[in-house]
PDB file of C-alpha atoms in Angstrom:
ATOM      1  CA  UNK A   1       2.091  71.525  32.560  1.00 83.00           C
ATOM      2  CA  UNK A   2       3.417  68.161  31.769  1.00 90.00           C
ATOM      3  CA  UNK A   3       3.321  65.061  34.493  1.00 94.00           C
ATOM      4  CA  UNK A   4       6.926  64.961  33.921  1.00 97.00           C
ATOM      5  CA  UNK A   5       9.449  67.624  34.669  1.00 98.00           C
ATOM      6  CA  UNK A   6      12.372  67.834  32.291  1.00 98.00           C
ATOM      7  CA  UNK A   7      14.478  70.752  31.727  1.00 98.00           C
ATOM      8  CA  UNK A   8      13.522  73.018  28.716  1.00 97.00           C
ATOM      9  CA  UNK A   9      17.076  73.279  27.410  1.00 98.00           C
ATOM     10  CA  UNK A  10      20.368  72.228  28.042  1.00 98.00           C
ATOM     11  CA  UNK A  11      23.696  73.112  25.947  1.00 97.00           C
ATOM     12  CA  UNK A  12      27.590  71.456  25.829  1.00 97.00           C
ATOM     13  CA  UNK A  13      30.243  71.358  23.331  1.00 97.00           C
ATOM     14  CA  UNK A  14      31.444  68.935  21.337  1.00 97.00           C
ATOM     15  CA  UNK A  15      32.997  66.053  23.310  1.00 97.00           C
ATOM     16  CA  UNK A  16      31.270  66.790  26.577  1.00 98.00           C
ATOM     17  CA  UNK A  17      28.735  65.271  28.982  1.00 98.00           C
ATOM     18  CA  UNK A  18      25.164  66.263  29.089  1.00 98.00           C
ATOM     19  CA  UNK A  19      22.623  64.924  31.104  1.00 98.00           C
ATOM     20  CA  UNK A  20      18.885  65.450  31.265  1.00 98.00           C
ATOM     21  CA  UNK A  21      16.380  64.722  33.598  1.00 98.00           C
ATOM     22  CA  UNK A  22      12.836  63.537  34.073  1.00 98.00           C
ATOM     23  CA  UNK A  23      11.162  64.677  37.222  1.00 98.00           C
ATOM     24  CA  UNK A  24       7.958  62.608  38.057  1.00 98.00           C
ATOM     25  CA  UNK A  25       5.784  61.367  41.527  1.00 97.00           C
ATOM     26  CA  UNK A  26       4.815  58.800  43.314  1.00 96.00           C
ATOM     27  CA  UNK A  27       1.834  57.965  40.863  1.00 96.00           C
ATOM     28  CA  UNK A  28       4.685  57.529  37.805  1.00 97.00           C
ATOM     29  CA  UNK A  29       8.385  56.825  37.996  1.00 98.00           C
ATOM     30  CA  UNK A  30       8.250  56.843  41.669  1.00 97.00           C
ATOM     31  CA  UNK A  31       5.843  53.850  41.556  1.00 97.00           C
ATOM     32  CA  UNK A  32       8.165  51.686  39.606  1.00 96.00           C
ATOM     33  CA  UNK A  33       6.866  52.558  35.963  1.00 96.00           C
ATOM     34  CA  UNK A  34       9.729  52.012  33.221  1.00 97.00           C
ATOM     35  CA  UNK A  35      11.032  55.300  32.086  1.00 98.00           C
ATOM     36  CA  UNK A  36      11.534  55.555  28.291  1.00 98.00           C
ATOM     37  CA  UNK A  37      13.544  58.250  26.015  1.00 98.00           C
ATOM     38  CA  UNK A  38      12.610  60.003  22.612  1.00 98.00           C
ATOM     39  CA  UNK A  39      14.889  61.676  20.027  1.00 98.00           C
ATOM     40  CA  UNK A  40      13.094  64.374  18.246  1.00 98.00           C
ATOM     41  CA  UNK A  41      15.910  65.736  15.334  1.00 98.00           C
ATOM     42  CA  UNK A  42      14.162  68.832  13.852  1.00 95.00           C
ATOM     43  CA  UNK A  43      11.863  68.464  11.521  1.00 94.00           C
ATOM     44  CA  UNK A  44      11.425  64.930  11.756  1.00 96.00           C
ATOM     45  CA  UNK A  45       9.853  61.741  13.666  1.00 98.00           C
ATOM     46  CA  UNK A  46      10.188  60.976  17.343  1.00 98.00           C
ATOM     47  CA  UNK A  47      12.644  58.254  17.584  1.00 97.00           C
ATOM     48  CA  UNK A  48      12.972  55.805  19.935  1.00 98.00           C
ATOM     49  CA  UNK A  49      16.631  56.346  22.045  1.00 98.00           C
ATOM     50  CA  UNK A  50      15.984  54.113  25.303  1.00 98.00           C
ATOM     51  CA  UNK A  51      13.787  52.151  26.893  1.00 97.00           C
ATOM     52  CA  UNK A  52      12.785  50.246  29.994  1.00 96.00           C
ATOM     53  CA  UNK A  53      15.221  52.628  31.799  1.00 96.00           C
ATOM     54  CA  UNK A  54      18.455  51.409  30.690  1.00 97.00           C
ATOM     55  CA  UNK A  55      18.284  49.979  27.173  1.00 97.00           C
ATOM     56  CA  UNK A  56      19.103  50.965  23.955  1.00 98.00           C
ATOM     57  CA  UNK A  57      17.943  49.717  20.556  1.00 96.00           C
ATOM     58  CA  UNK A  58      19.901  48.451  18.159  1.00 96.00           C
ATOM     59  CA  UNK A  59      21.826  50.854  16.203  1.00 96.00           C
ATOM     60  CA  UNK A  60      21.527  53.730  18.792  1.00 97.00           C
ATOM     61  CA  UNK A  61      25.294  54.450  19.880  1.00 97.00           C
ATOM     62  CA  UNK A  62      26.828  53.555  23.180  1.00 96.00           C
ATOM     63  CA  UNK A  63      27.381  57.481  23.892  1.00 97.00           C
ATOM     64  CA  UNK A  64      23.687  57.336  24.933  1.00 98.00           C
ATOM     65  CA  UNK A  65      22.807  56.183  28.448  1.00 98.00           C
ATOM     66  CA  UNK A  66      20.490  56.376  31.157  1.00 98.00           C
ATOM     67  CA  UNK A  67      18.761  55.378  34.486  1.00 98.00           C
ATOM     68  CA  UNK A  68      16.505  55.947  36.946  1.00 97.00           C
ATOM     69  CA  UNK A  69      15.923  56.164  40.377  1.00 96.00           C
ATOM     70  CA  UNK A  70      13.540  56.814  42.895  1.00 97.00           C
ATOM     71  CA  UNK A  71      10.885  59.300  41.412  1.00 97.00           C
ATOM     72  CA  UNK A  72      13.022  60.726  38.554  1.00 98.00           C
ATOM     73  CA  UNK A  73      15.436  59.530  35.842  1.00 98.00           C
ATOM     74  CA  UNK A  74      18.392  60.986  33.423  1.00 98.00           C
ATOM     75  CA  UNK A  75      19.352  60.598  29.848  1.00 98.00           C
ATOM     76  CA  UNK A  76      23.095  61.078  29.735  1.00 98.00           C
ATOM     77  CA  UNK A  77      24.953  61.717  26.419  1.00 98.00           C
ATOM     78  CA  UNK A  78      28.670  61.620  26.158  1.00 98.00           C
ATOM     79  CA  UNK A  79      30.863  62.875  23.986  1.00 97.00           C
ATOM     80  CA  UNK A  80      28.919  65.009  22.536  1.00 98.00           C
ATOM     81  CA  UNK A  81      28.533  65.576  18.610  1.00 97.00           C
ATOM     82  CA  UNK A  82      26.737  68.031  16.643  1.00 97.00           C
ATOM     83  CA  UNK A  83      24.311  65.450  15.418  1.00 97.00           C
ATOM     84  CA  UNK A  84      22.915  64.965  18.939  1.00 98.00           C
ATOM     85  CA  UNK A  85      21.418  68.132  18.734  1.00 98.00           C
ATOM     86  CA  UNK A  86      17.483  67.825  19.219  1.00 98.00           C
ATOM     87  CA  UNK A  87      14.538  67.749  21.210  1.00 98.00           C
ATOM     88  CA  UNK A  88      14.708  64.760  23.942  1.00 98.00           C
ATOM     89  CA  UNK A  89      11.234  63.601  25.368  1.00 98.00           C
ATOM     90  CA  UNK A  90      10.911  60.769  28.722  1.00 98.00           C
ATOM     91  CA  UNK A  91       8.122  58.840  28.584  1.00 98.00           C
ATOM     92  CA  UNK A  92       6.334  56.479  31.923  1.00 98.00           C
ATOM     93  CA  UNK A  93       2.908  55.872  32.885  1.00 97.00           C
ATOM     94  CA  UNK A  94       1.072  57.482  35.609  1.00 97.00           C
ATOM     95  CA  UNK A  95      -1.192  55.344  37.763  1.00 96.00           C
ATOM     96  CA  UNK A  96      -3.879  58.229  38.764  1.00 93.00           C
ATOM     97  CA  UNK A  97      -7.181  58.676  37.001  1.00 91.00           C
ATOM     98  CA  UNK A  98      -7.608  54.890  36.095  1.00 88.00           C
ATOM     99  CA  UNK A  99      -4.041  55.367  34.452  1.00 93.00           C
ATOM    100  CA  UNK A 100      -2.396  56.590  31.489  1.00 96.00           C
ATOM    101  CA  UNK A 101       0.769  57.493  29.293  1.00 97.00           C
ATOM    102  CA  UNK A 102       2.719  60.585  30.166  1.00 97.00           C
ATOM    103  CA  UNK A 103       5.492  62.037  28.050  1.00 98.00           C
ATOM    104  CA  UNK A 104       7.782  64.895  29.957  1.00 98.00           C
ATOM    105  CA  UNK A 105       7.523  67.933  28.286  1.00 98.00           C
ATOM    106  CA  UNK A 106      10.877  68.007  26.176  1.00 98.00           C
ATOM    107  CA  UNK A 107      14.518  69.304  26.716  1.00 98.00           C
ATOM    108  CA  UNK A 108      15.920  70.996  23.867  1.00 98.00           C
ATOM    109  CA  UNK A 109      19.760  70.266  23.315  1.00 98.00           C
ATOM    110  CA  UNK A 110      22.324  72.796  21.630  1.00 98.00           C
ATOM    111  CA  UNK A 111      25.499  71.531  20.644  1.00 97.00           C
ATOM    112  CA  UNK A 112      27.795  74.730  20.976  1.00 94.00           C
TER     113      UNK A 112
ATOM    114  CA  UNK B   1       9.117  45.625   8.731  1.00 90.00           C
ATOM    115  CA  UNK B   2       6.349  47.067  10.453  1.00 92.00           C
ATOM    116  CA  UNK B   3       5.117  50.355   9.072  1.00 95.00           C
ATOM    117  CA  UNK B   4       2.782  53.241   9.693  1.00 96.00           C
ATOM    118  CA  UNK B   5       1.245  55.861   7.841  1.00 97.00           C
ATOM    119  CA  UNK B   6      -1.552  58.692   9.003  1.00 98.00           C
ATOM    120  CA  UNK B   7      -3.469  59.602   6.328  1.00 98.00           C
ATOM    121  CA  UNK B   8      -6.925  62.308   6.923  1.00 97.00           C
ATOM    122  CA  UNK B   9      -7.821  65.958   6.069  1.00 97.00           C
ATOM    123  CA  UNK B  10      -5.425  68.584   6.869  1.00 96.00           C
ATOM    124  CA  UNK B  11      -8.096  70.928   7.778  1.00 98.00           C
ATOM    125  CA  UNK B  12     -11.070  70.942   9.983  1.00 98.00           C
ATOM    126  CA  UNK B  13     -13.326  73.361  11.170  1.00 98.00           C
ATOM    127  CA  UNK B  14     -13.780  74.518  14.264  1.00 97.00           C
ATOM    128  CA  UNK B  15     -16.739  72.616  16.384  1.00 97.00           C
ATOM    129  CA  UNK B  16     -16.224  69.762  13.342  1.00 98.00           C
ATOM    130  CA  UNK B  17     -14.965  66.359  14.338  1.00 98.00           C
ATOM    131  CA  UNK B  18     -11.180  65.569  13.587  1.00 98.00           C
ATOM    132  CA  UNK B  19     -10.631  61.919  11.772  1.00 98.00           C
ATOM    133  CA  UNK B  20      -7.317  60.421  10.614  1.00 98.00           C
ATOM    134  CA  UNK B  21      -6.817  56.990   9.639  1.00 98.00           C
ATOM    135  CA  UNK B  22      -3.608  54.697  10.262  1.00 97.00           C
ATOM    136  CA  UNK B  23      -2.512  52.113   7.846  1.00 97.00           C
ATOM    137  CA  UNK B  24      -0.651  49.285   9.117  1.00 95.00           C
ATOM    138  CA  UNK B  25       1.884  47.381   6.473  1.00 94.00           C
ATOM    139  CA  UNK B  26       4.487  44.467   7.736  1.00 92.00           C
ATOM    140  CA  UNK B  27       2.023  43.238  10.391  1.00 90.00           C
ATOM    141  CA  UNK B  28      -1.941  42.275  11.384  1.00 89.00           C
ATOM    142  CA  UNK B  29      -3.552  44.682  13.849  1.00 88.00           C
ATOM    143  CA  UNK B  30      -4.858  41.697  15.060  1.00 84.00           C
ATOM    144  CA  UNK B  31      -2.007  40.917  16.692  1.00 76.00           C
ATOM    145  CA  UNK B  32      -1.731  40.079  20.294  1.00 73.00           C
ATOM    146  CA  UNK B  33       0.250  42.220  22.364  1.00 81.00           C
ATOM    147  CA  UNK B  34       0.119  45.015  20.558  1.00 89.00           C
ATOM    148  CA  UNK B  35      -1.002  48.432  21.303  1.00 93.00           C
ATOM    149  CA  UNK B  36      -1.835  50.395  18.511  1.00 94.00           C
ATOM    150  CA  UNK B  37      -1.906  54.086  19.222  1.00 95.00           C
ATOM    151  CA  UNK B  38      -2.103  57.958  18.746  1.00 98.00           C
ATOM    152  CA  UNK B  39       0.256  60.741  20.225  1.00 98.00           C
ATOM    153  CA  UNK B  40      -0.252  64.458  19.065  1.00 98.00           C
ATOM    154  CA  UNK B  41       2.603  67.833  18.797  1.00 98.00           C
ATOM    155  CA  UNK B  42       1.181  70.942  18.674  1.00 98.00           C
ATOM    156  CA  UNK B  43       3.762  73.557  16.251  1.00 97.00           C
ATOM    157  CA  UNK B  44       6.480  73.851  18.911  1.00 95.00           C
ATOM    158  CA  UNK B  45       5.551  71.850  21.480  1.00 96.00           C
ATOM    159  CA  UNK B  46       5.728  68.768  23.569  1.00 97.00           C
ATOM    160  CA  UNK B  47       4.234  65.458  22.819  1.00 98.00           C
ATOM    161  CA  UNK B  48       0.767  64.490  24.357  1.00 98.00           C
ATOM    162  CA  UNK B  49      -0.554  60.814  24.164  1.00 98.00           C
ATOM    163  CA  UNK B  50      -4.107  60.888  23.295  1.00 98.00           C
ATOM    164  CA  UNK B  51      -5.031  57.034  23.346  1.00 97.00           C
ATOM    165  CA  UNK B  52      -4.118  53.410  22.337  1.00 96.00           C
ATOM    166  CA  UNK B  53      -6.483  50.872  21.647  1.00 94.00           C
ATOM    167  CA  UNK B  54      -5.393  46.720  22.365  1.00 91.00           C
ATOM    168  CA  UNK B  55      -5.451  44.126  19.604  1.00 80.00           C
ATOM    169  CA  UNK B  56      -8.899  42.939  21.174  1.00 80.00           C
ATOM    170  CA  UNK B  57     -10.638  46.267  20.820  1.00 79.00           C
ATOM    171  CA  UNK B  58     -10.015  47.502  24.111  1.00 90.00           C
ATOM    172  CA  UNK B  59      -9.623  51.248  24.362  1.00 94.00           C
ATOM    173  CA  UNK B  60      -7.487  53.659  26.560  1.00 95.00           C
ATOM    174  CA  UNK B  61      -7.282  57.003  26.529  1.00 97.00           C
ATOM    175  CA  UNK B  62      -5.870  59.719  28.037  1.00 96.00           C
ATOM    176  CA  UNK B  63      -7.856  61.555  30.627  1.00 95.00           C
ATOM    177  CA  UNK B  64      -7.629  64.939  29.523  1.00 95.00           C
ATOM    178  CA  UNK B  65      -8.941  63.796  26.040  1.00 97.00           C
ATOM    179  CA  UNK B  66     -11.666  60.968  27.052  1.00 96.00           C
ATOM    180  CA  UNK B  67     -14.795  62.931  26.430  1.00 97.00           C
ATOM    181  CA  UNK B  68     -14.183  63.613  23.090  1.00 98.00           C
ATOM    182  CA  UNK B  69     -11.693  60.722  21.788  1.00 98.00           C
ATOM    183  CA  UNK B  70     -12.743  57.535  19.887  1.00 97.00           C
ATOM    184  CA  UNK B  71     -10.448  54.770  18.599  1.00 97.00           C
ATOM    185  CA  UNK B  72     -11.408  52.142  16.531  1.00 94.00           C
ATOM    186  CA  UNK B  73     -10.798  49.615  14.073  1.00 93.00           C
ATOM    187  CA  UNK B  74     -10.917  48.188  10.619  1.00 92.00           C
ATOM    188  CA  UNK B  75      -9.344  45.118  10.456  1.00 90.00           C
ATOM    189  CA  UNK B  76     -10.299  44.193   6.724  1.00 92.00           C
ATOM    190  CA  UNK B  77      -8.315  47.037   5.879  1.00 94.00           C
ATOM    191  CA  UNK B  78      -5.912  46.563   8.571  1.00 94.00           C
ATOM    192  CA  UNK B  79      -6.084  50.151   9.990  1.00 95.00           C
ATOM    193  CA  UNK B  80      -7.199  51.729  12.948  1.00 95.00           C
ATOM    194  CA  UNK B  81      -8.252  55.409  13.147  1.00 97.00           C
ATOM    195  CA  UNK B  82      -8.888  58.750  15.124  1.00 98.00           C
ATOM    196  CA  UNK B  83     -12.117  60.406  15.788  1.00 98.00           C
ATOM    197  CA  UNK B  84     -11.899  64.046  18.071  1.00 98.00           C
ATOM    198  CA  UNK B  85     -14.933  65.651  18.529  1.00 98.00           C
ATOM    199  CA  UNK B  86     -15.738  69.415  19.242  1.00 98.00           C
ATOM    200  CA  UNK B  87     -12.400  70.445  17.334  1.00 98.00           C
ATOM    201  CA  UNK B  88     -11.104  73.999  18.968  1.00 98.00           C
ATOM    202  CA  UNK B  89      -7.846  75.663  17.475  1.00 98.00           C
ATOM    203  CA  UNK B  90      -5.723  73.704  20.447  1.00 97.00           C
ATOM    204  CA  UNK B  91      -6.424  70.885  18.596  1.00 98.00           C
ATOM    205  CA  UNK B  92      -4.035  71.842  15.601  1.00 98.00           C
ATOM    206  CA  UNK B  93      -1.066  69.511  16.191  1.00 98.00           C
ATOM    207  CA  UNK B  94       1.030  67.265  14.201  1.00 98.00           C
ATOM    208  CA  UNK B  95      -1.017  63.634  15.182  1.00 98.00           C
ATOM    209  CA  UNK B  96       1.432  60.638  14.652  1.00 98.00           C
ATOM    210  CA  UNK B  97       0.115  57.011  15.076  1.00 98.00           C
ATOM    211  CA  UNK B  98       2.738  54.769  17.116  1.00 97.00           C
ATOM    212  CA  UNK B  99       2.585  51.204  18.190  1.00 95.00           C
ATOM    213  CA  UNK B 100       3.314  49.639  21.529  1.00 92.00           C
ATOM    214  CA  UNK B 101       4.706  46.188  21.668  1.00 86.00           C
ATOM    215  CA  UNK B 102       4.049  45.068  25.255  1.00 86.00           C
ATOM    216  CA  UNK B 103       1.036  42.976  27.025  1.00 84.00           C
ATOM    217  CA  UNK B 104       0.736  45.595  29.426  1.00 87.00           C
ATOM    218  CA  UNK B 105       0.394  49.641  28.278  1.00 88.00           C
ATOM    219  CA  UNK B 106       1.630  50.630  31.236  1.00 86.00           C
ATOM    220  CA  UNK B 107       5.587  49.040  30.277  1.00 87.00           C
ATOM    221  CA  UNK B 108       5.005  50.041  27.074  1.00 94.00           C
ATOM    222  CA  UNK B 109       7.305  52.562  24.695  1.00 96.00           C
ATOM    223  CA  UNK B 110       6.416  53.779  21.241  1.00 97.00           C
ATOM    224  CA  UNK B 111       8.444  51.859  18.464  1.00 95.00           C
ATOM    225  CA  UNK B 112       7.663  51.973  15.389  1.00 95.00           C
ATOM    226  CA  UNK B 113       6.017  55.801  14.502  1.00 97.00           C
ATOM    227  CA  UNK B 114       3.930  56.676  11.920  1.00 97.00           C
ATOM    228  CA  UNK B 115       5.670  59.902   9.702  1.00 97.00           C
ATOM    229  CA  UNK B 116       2.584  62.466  11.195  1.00 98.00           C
ATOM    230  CA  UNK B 117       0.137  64.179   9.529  1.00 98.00           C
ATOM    231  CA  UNK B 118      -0.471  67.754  10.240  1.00 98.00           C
ATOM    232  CA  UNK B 119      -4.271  68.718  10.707  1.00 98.00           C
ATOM    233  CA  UNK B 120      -5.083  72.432  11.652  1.00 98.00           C
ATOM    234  CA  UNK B 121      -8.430  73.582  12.833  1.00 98.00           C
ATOM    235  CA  UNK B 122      -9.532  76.675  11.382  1.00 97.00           C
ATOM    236  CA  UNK B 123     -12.615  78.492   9.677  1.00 96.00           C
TER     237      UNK B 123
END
């Protein structure tokens, strides 16, 4: 049971919206912790896709986006491509039990 | 360019203690600010954070894992490493090392990762 609630999977096709969210508390997101985002492509490294909420590394593409708000936060892709299919992990820090790093438990995305 | 690499056995026995090493190329791990770090995937599974430990030696570690979890350093050979004691089966993951760029761990995000090393625990 992860600290933060994402969706197992979510599915689009190509050219669509997705979004996926990250479900936290009051000890986490909802206590103003930046919310980061993970690209897992199978087989390979996690890879860094946003962070402190809203930003994106270099070189990530502008189809990528996401935010937060009050106790949870969203990774939105749009137009969708078949490359975007993989595992998407959020990321905070949870202030209970002298505090630590939480990852959500992943959202697998299928590009139909 | 800063990179990592896990290096360790791929197999450990049950009750055994689990030790990987990180090597650190394109920086010091005596650098301030930095966070240096392990996160573990069991086969088809999320990621877990298992502990980071500050340029100045100062450990943190996640709660679930603290009893059995050391992180230290070796900065002549500018690496850091992984002890896990009491290994069970649920320890078999994929363990990655990952650095965290920030002053504070608690803003941090993980950027650069090492490739991961797979270690199974098993008789």
């Amino acid at each position: 049971q992860s600290v933060l609630t994402q969706p197992p999977s979510v599915s689009g096709a190509p050219g669509q919206r997705v979004t996926i969210s990250c479900t936290g508390s009051s000890s986490n997101i909802g206590a103003g912790f930046d919310v980061h985002w993970y690209q897992q492509l199978p087989g390979t490294t996690p890879k860094l896709l946003m962070y402190g909420n809203i930003n994106r590394p270099s070189g990530v593409p502008d189809r990528f986006s996401a935010s937060k708000s009050g106790t949870s936060a969203s990774l939105a892709i749009t137009g969708l491509q078949a490359e975007d299919e993989a595992d998407y992990y959020c990321q905070s820090y949870d202030s209970s039990l002298s505090g630590y790093v939480v990852f959500g438990g992943g959202t697998k995305l299928t590009v139909l | 360019q800063l990179q990592l690499q896990e290096s360790g056995p791929g197999l450990v026995k049950p009750s055994e203690t689990l030790s990987l090493t990180c090597t650190v190329s394109g920086a010091s791990i005596s650098s301030s600010g930095y966070y240096w770090g392990w996160i573990r995937q069991p086969p088809g599974k999320g990621l877990e954070w298992i502990g980071s430990m500050y340029y100045s030696g100062g450990t943190h570690y996640n709660p679930s894992l603290k009893s059995r979890v050391t992180i230290s350093e070796d900065t002549s050979k500018n690496q850091f490493s992984l002890k896990l004691s009491s290994a069970t089966a649920t320890d078999t993951a994929v363990y990655y090392c990952a650095i965290i760029k920030r002053w504070l761990l608690a803003e941090g995000w993980f950027d650069p990762w090492g490739q991961g090393t797979l270690v199974t625990v098993s008789s």
